[in-house]
Short mmCIF file of C-alpha atoms in Angstrom, two decimals:
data_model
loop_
_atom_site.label_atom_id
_atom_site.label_comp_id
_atom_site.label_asym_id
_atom_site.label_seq_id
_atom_site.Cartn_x
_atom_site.Cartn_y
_atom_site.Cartn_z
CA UNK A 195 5.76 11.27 -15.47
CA UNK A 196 6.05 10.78 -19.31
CA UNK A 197 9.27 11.24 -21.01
CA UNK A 198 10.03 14.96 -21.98
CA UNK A 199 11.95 13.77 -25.34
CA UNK A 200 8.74 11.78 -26.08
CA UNK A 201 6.28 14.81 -25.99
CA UNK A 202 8.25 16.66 -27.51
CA UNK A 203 8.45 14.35 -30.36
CA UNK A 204 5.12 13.20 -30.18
CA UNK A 205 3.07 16.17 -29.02
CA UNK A 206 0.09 15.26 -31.10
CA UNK A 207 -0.53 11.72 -29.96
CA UNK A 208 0.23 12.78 -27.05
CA UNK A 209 -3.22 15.47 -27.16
CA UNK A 210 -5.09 12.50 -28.66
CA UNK A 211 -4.54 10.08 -25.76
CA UNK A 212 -5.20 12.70 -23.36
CA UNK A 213 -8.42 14.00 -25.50
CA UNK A 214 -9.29 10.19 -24.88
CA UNK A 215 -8.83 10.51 -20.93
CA UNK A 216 -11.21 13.18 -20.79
CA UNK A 217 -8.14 16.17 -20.17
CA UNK A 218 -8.36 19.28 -22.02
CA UNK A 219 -5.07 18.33 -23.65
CA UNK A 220 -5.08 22.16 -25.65
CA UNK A 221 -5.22 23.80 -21.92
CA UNK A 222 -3.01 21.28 -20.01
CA UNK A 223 -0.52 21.62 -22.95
CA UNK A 224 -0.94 25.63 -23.56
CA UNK A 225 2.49 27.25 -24.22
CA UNK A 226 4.27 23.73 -24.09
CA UNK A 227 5.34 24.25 -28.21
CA UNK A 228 5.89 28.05 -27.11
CA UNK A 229 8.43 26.27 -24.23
CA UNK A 230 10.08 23.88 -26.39
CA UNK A 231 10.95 26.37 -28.72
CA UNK A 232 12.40 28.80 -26.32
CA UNK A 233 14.51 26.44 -25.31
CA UNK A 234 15.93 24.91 -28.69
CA UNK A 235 16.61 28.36 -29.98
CA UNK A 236 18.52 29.10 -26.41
CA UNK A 237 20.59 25.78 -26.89
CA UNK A 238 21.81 26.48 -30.76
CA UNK A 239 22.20 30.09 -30.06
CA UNK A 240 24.42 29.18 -26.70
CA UNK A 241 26.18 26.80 -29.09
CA UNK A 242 27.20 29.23 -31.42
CA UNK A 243 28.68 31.81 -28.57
CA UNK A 244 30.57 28.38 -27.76
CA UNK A 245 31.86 27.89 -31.08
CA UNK A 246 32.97 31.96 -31.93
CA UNK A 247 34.00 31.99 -28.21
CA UNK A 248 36.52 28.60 -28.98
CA UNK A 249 37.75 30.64 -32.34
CA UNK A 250 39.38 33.14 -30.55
CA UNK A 251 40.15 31.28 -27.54
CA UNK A 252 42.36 29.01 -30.75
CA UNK A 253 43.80 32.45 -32.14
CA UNK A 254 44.97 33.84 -28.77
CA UNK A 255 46.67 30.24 -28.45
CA UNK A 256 47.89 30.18 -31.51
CA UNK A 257 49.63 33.80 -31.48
CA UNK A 258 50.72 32.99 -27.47
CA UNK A 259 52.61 29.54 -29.30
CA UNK A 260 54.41 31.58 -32.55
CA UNK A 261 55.80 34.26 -29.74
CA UNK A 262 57.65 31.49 -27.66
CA UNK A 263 58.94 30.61 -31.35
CA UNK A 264 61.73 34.42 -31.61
CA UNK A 265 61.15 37.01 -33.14
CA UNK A 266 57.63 38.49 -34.60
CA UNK A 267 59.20 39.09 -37.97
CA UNK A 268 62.58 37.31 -39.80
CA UNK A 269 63.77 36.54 -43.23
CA UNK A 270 62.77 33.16 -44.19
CA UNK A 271 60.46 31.32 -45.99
CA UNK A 272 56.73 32.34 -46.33
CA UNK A 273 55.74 29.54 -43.25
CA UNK A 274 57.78 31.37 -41.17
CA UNK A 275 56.47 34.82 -42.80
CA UNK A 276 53.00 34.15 -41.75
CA UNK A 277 53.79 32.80 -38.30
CA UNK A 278 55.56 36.52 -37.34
CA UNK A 279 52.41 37.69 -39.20
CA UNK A 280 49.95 35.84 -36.30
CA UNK A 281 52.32 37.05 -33.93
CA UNK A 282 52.06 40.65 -34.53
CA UNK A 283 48.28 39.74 -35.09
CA UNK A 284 47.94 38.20 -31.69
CA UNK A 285 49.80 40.70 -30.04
CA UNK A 286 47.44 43.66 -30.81
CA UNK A 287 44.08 41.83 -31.12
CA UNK A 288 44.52 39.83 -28.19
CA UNK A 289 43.16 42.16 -26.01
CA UNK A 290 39.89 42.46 -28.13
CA UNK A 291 39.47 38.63 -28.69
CA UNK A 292 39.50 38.53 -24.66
CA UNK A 293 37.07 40.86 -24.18
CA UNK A 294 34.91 39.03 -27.03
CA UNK A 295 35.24 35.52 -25.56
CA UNK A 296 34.24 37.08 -22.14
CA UNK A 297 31.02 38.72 -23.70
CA UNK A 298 30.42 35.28 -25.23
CA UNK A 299 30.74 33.55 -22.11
CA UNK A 300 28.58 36.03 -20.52
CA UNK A 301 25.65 35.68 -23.10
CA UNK A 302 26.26 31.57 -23.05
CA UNK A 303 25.57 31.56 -19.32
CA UNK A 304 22.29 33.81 -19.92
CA UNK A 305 21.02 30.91 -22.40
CA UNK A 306 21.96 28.68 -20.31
CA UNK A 307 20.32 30.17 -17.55
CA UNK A 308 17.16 30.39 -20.01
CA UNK A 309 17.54 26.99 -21.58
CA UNK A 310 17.33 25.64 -18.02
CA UNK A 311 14.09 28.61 -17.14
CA UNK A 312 12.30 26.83 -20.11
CA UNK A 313 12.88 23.11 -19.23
CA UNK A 314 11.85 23.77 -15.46
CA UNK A 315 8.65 25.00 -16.69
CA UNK A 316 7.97 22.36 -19.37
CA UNK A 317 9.02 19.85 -16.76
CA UNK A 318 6.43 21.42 -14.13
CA UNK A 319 3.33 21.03 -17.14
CA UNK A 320 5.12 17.58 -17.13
CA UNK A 321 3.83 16.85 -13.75
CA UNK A 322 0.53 17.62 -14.60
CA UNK A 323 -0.06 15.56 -17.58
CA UNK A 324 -1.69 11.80 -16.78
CA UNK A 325 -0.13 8.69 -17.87
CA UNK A 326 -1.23 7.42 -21.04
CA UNK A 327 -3.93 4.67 -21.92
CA UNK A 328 -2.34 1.69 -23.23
CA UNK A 329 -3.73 0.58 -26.65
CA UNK A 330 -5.80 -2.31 -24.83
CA UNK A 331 -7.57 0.25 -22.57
CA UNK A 332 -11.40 0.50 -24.03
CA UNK A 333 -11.83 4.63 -25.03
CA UNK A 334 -14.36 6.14 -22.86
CA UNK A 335 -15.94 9.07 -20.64
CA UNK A 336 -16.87 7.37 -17.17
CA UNK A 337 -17.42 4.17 -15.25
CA UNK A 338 -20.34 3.74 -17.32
CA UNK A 339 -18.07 2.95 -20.05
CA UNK A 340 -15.90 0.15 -17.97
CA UNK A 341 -15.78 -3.22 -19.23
CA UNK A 342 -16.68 -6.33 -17.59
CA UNK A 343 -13.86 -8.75 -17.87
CA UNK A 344 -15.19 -11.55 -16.09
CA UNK A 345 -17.01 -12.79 -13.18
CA UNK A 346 -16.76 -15.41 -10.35
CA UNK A 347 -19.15 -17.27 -8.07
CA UNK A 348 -22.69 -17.73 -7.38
CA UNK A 349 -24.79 -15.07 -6.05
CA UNK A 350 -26.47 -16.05 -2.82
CA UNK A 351 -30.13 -16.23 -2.56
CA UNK A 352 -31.98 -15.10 0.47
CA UNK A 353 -35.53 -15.96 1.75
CA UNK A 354 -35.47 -12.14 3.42
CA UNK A 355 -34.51 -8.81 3.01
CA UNK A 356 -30.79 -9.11 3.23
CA UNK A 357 -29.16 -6.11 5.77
CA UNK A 358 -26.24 -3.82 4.91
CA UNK A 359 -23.33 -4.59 7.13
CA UNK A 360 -23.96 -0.70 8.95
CA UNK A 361 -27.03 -2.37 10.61
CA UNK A 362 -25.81 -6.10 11.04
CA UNK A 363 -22.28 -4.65 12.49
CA UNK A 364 -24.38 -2.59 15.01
CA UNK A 365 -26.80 -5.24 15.78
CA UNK A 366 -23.97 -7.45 17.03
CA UNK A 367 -22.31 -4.96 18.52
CA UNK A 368 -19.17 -5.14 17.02
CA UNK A 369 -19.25 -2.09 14.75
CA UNK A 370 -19.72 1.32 16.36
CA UNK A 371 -19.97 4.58 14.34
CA UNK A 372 -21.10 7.15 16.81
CA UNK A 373 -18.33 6.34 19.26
CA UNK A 374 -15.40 6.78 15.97
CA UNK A 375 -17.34 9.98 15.68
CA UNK A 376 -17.25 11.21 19.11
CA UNK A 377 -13.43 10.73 19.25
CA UNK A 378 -12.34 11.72 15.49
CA UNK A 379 -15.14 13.03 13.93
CA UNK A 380 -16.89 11.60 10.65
CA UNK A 381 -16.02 9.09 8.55
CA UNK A 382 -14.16 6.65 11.22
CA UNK A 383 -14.90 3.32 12.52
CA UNK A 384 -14.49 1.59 15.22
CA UNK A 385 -14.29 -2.06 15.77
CA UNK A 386 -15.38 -4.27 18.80
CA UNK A 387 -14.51 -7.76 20.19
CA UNK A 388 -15.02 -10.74 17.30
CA UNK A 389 -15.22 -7.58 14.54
CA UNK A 390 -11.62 -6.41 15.50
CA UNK A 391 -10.65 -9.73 15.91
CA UNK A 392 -12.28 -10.67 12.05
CA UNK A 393 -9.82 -7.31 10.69
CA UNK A 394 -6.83 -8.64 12.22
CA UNK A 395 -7.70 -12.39 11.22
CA UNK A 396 -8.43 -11.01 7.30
CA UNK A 397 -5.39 -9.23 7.33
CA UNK A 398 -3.21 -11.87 8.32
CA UNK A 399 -4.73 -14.36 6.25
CA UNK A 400 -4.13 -12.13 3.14
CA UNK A 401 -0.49 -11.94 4.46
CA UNK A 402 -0.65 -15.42 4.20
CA UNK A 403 -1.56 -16.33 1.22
CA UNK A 404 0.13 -13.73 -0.77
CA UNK A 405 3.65 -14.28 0.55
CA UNK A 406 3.39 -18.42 0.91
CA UNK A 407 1.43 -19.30 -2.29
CA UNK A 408 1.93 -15.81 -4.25
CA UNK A 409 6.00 -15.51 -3.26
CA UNK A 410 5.27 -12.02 -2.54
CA UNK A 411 8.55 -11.12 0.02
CA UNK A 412 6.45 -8.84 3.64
CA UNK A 413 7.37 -5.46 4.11
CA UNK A 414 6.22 -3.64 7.02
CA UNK A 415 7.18 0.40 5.99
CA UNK A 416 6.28 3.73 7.67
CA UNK A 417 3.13 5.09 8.08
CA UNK A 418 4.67 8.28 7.27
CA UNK A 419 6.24 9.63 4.29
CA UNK A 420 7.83 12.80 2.87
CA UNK A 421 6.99 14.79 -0.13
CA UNK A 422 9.28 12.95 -2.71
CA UNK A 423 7.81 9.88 -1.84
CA UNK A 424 4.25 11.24 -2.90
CA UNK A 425 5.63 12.91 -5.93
CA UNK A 426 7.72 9.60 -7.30
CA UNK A 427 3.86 7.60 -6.68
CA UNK A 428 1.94 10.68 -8.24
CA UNK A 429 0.04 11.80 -5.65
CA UNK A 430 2.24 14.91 -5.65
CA UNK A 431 1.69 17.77 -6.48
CA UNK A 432 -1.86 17.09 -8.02
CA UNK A 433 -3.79 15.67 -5.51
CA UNK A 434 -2.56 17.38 -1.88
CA UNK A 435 -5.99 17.91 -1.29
CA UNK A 436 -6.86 14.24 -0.97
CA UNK A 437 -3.60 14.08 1.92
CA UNK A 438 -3.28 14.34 5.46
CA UNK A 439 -0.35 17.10 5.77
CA UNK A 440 1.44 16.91 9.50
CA UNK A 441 1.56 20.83 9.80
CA UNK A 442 5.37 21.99 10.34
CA UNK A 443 7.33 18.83 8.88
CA UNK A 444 7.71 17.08 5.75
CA UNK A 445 5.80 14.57 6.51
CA UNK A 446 2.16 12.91 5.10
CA UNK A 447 0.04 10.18 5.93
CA UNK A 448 0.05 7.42 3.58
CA UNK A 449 -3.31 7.37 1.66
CA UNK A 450 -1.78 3.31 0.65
CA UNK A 451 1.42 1.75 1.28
CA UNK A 452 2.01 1.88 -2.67
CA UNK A 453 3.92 4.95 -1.60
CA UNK A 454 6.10 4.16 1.03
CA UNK A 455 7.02 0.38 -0.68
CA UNK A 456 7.08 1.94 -4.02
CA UNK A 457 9.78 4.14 -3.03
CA UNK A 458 11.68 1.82 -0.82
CA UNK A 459 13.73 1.89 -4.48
CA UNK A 460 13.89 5.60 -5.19
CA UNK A 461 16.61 6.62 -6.73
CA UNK A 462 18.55 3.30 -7.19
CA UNK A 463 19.90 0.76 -10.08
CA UNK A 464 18.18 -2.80 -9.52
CA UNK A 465 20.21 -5.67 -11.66
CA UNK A 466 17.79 -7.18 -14.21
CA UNK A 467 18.23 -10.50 -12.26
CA UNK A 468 16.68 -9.18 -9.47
CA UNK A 469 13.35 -8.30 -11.32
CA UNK A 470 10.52 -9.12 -10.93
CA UNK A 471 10.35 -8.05 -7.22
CA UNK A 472 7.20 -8.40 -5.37
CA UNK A 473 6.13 -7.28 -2.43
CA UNK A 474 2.88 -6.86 -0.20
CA UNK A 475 2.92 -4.93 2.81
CA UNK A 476 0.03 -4.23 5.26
CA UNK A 477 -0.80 -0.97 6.74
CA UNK A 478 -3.53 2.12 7.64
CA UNK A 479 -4.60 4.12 5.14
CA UNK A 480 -5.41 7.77 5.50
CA UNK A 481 -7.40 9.70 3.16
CA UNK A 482 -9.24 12.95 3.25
CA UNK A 483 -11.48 12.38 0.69
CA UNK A 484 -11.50 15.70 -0.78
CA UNK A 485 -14.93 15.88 -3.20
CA UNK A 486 -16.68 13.12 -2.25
CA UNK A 487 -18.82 14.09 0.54
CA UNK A 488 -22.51 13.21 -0.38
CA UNK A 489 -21.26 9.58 -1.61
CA UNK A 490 -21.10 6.32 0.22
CA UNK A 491 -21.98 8.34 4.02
CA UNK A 492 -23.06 5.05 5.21
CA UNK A 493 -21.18 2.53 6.25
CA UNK A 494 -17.26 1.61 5.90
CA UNK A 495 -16.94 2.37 2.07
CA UNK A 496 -15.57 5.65 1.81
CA UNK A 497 -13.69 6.46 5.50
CA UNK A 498 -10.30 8.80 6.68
CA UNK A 499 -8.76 5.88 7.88
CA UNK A 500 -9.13 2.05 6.69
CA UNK A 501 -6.40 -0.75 6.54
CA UNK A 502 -5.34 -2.58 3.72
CA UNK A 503 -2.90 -4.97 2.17
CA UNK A 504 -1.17 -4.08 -1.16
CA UNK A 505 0.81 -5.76 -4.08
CA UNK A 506 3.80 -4.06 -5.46
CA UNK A 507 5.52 -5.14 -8.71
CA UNK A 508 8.97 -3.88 -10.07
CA UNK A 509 9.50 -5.40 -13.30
CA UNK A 510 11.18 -5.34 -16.56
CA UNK A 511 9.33 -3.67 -19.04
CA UNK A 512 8.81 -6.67 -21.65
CA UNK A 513 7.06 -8.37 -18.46
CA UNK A 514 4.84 -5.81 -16.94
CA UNK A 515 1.32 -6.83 -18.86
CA UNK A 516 1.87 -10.41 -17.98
CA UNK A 517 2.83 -9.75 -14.68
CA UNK A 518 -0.50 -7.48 -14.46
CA UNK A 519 -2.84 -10.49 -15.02
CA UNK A 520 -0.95 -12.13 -12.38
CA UNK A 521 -1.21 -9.26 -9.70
CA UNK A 522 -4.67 -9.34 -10.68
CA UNK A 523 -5.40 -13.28 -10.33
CA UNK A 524 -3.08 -12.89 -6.52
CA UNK A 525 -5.59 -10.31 -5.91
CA UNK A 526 -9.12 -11.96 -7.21
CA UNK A 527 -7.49 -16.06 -4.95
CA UNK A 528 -8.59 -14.24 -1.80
CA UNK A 529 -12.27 -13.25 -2.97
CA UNK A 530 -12.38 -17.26 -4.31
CA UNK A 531 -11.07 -18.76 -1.18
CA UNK A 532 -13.48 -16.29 0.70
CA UNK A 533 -16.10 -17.50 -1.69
CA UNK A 534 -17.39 -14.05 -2.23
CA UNK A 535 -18.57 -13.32 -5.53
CA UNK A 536 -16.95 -10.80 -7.96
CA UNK A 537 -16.39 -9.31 -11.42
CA UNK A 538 -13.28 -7.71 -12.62
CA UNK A 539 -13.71 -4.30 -14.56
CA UNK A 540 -11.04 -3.48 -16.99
CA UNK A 541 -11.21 0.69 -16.62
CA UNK A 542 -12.12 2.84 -19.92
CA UNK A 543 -9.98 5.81 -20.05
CA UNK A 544 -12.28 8.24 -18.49
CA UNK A 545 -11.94 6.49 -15.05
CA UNK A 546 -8.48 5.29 -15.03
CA UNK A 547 -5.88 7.15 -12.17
CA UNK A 548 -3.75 9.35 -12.88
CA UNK A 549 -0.49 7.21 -12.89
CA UNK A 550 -1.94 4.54 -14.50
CA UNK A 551 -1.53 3.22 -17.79
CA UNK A 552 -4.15 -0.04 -17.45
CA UNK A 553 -6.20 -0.66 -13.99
CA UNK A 554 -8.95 -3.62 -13.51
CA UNK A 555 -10.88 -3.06 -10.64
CA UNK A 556 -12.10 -6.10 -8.53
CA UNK A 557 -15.75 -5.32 -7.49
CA UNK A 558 -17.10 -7.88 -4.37
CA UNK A 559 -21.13 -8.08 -4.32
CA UNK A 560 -22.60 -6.48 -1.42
CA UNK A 561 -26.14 -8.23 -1.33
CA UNK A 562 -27.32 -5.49 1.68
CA UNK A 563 -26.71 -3.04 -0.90
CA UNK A 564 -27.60 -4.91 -4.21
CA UNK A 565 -24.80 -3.83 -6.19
CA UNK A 566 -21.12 -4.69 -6.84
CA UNK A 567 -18.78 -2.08 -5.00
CA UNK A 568 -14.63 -2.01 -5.64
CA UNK A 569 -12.27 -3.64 -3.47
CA UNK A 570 -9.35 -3.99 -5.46
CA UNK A 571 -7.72 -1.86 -8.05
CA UNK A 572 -4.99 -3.07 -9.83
CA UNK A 573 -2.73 -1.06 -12.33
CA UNK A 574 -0.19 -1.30 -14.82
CA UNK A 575 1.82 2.11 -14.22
CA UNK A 576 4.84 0.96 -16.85
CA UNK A 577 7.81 3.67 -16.26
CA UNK A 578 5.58 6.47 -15.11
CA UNK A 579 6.04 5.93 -11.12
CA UNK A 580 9.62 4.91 -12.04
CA UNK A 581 10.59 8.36 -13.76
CA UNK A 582 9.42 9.97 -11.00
CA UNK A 583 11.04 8.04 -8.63
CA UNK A 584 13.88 7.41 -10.27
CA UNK A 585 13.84 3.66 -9.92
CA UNK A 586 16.09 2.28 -13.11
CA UNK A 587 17.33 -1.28 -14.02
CA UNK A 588 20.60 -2.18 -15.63
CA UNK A 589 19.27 -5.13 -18.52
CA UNK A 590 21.40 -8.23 -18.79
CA UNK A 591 24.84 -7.48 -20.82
CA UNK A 592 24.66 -4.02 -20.72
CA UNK A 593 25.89 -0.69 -19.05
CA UNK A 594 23.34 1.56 -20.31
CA UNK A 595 20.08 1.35 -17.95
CA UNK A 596 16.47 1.84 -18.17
CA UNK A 597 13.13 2.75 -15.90
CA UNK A 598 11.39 -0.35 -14.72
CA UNK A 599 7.85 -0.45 -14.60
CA UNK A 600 5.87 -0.51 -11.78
CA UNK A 601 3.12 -2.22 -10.66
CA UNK A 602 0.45 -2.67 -7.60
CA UNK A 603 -3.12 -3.46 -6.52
CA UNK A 604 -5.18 -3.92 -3.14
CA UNK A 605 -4.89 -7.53 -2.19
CA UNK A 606 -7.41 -6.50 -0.51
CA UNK A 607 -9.11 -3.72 1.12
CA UNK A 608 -9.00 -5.38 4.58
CA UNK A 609 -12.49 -3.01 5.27
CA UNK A 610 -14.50 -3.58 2.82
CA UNK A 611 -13.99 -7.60 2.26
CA UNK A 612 -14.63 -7.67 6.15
CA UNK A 613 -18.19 -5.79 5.53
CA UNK A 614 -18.67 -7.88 2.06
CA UNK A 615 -17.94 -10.99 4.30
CA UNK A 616 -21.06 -9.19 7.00
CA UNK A 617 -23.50 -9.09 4.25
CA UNK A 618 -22.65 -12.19 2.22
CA UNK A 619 -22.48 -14.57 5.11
CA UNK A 620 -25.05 -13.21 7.30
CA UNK A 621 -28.03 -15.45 8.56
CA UNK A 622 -31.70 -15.00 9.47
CA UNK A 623 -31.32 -15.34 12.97
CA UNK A 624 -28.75 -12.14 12.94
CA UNK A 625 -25.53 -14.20 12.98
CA UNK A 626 -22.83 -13.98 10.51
CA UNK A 627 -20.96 -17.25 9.16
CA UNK A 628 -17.53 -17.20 9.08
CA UNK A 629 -15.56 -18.18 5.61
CA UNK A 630 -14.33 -21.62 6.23
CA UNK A 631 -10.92 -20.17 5.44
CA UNK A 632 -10.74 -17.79 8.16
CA UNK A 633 -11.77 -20.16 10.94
CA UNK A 634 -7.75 -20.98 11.62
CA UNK A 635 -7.68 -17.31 12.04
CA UNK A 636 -10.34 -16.98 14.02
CA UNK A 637 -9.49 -19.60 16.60
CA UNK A 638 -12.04 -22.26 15.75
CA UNK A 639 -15.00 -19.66 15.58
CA UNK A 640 -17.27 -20.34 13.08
CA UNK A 641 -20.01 -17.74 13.93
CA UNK A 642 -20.00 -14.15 14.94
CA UNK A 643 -22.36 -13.65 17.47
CA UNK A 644 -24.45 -10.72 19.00
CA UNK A 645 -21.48 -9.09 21.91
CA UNK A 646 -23.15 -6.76 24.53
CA UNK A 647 -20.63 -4.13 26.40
#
């Protein structure tokens, strides 16, 4: 969530960065000035009922202290003329300066009650507006417009006709669709022998390597979360649609453990030695999917339920673009010690997510399909997620605290470097190599090889 002070004070850059995310800034933002003025005019005008109300509240005092003094009216000199004066004052227009500083009250409790209507509803736009680009971000409509960062590795060669990893998976028998979809339906997966064996061995070895050569600290967090937990990430209220709602609780199925590690800080002060924090966790993944049917049917690209091991950064805010590149490069050492070829796509600001404020996506080739397909994304989300969530930081030598940015990317998508590793590594004969570094993992196997039920 942006800042409500910095909208307010910056309402046309504000348009202009949205105009560049592709968001109808004029609509999203309609009645926002309207709003904002509502409420100013509520707060001086309260104000003012505070300050007349205080007057007489300072009279009635005043009078109350010359009575205690004797009598209202005595010979004397003209200080002690003018105090019987108030006396005689207070005594008879007491009752009307009451009745004025309860009217006052009254109407200051209306404003406030209207200073508080407006702010609720400029807050609620507030959760509808994206986060915006950062000034590095290239300016553009759609993926068409992303920018190739880099790219790593060599691009295999083949002497035939290389197979998606729908029909090698099947062939071996160790990927089965039309079982997933007689027990859940479409868009599951299920695994058999040496294939669930190859998810378990990725994810662990992505466990690995992040928390003993990246110093990322494990988390294993609930599956399940409520609907703070969503809102603090972003997911909430914007995108229920893409959720799996348990009917008649508070709880959701995480569509990535972002949310559940993410929050494991909601609503608390971390000490700026404690920064930066990383964590990975790995977990299932539940998505709906909402407005995507028609795309990516085939195969284990787009599914309800996938597993996969994420990155999450809480850092100080000088740090978080540094610390970016880094989540990035943890991200891209498993691809490289995989030896799967990749580019990294640094997202215009038509196809950036909604929280973020800088994402490069990690696309794997997939030589079955003959394109490059994501399976990473990693964003810079400065103190978006952290407003939300309420996740603050108290800097070094001082009281006052601030939001910390946060941070996170797929380290990986345990599915689709498992189908990436099908299609890369596969052989003529049918077989499918196994990355040298996954061999510990995999118990000395080196090949995956045809497995009849």
């Amino acid at each position: 969530m942006l800042d409500l002070g910095f909208v307010r004070a910056n309402l046309a850059l504000v348009k202009e960065k949205l105009s560049q995310r592709g968001v109808d800034a004029e609509a999203l933002l309609a009645g926002f000035e309207e709003l904002d003025q509502r409420r100013r005019s509520a707060i001086t005008e309260a104000e003012k009922k505070k300050a007349e109300a205080n007057k007489f509240s300072a009279i009635i005092a005043k009078a109350q202290q010359a009575r205690k003094q004797g009598p209202p009216i005595k010979q004397g000199t003209v200080t002690e003329f003018a105090a019987g004066v108030t006396q005689i004052i207070g005594v008879v227009a007491e009752p009307y300066m009451r009745d004025q500083i309860r009217v006052l009250k009254e109407d200051t409790e209306h404003l406030e009650v209207e200073t508080a209507t407006a702010e609720e509803a400029m807050r609620a736009v507030l959760h509808q507006i994206p986060n915006l680009p950062h000034e590095s971000v290239p300016v553009g409509k759609s993926a068409d417009d992303n920018v190739e960062v880099r790219r790593w590795g060599t691009i295999r060669s083949f002497e035939y006709t290389p197979k998606a990893h729908w029909d090698i998976g099947k062939e071996l028998g160790i990927l089965d669709f039309d079982r997933a979809a007689k027990i859940s339906g479409a868009r599951f997966a299920v695994y058999w022998q040496a294939g669930a064996r190859l998810e378990r061995a990725l994810a662990n070895f992505m466990l690995d390597v992040h928390t003993r050569e990246h110093g990322y600290t494990e988390v294993l967090p609930p599956y399940m979360v409520n609907s703070a937990s969503l809102f603090g990430t972003g997911q909430l209220p914007k995108f229920e649609e893409d959720l799996f709602h348990c009917e008649g609780s508070d709880h959701w199925m995480i569509p990535t453990a972002e949310v559940p590690v993410t929050n494991l800080f909601r609503d608390e002060t971390l000490e700026a030695k404690q920064l930066p924090i990383s964590l990975t966790a790995y977990s299932p993944c539940f998505r709906s999917e909402a407005g995507s049917y028609g795309k990516d049917v085939r195969g284990l690209i787009r599914q309800h339920q996938f597993q996969k091991v994420e990155l999450v950064k809480f850092v100080a805010p000088e740090q978080s673009y540094e610390e970016h590149e880094k989540l990035t490069r943890h991200a891209e050492t498993i691809l490289q010690k995989l030896e799967l070829p990749y580019r990294v796509m640094c997202l215009c600001t038509g196809d950036m997510g909604f929280s973020s404020a800088k994402t490069y996506d990690i696309e794997v080739w997939l030589p079955g399909q003959n394109t490059y397909r994501e399976i990473s994304s990693c964003s810079n989300f400065e103190a978006f997620q952290a407003r939300r969530a309420n996740i603050r930081y108290r800097p070094q030598g001082q009281k006052k605290t601030e939001f910390v940015h946060t941070l996170n990317g797929s380290g990986l998508a345990v599915g689709r470097t498992w189908l990436a590793i099908l299609e890369n590594y596969q052989q003529a004969d049918g077989r499918v190599r196994i990355p040298d570094a996954l061999v510990p993992y995999m118990h000395g196997e080196t090949m995956l090889e045809m497995y009849t039920r």
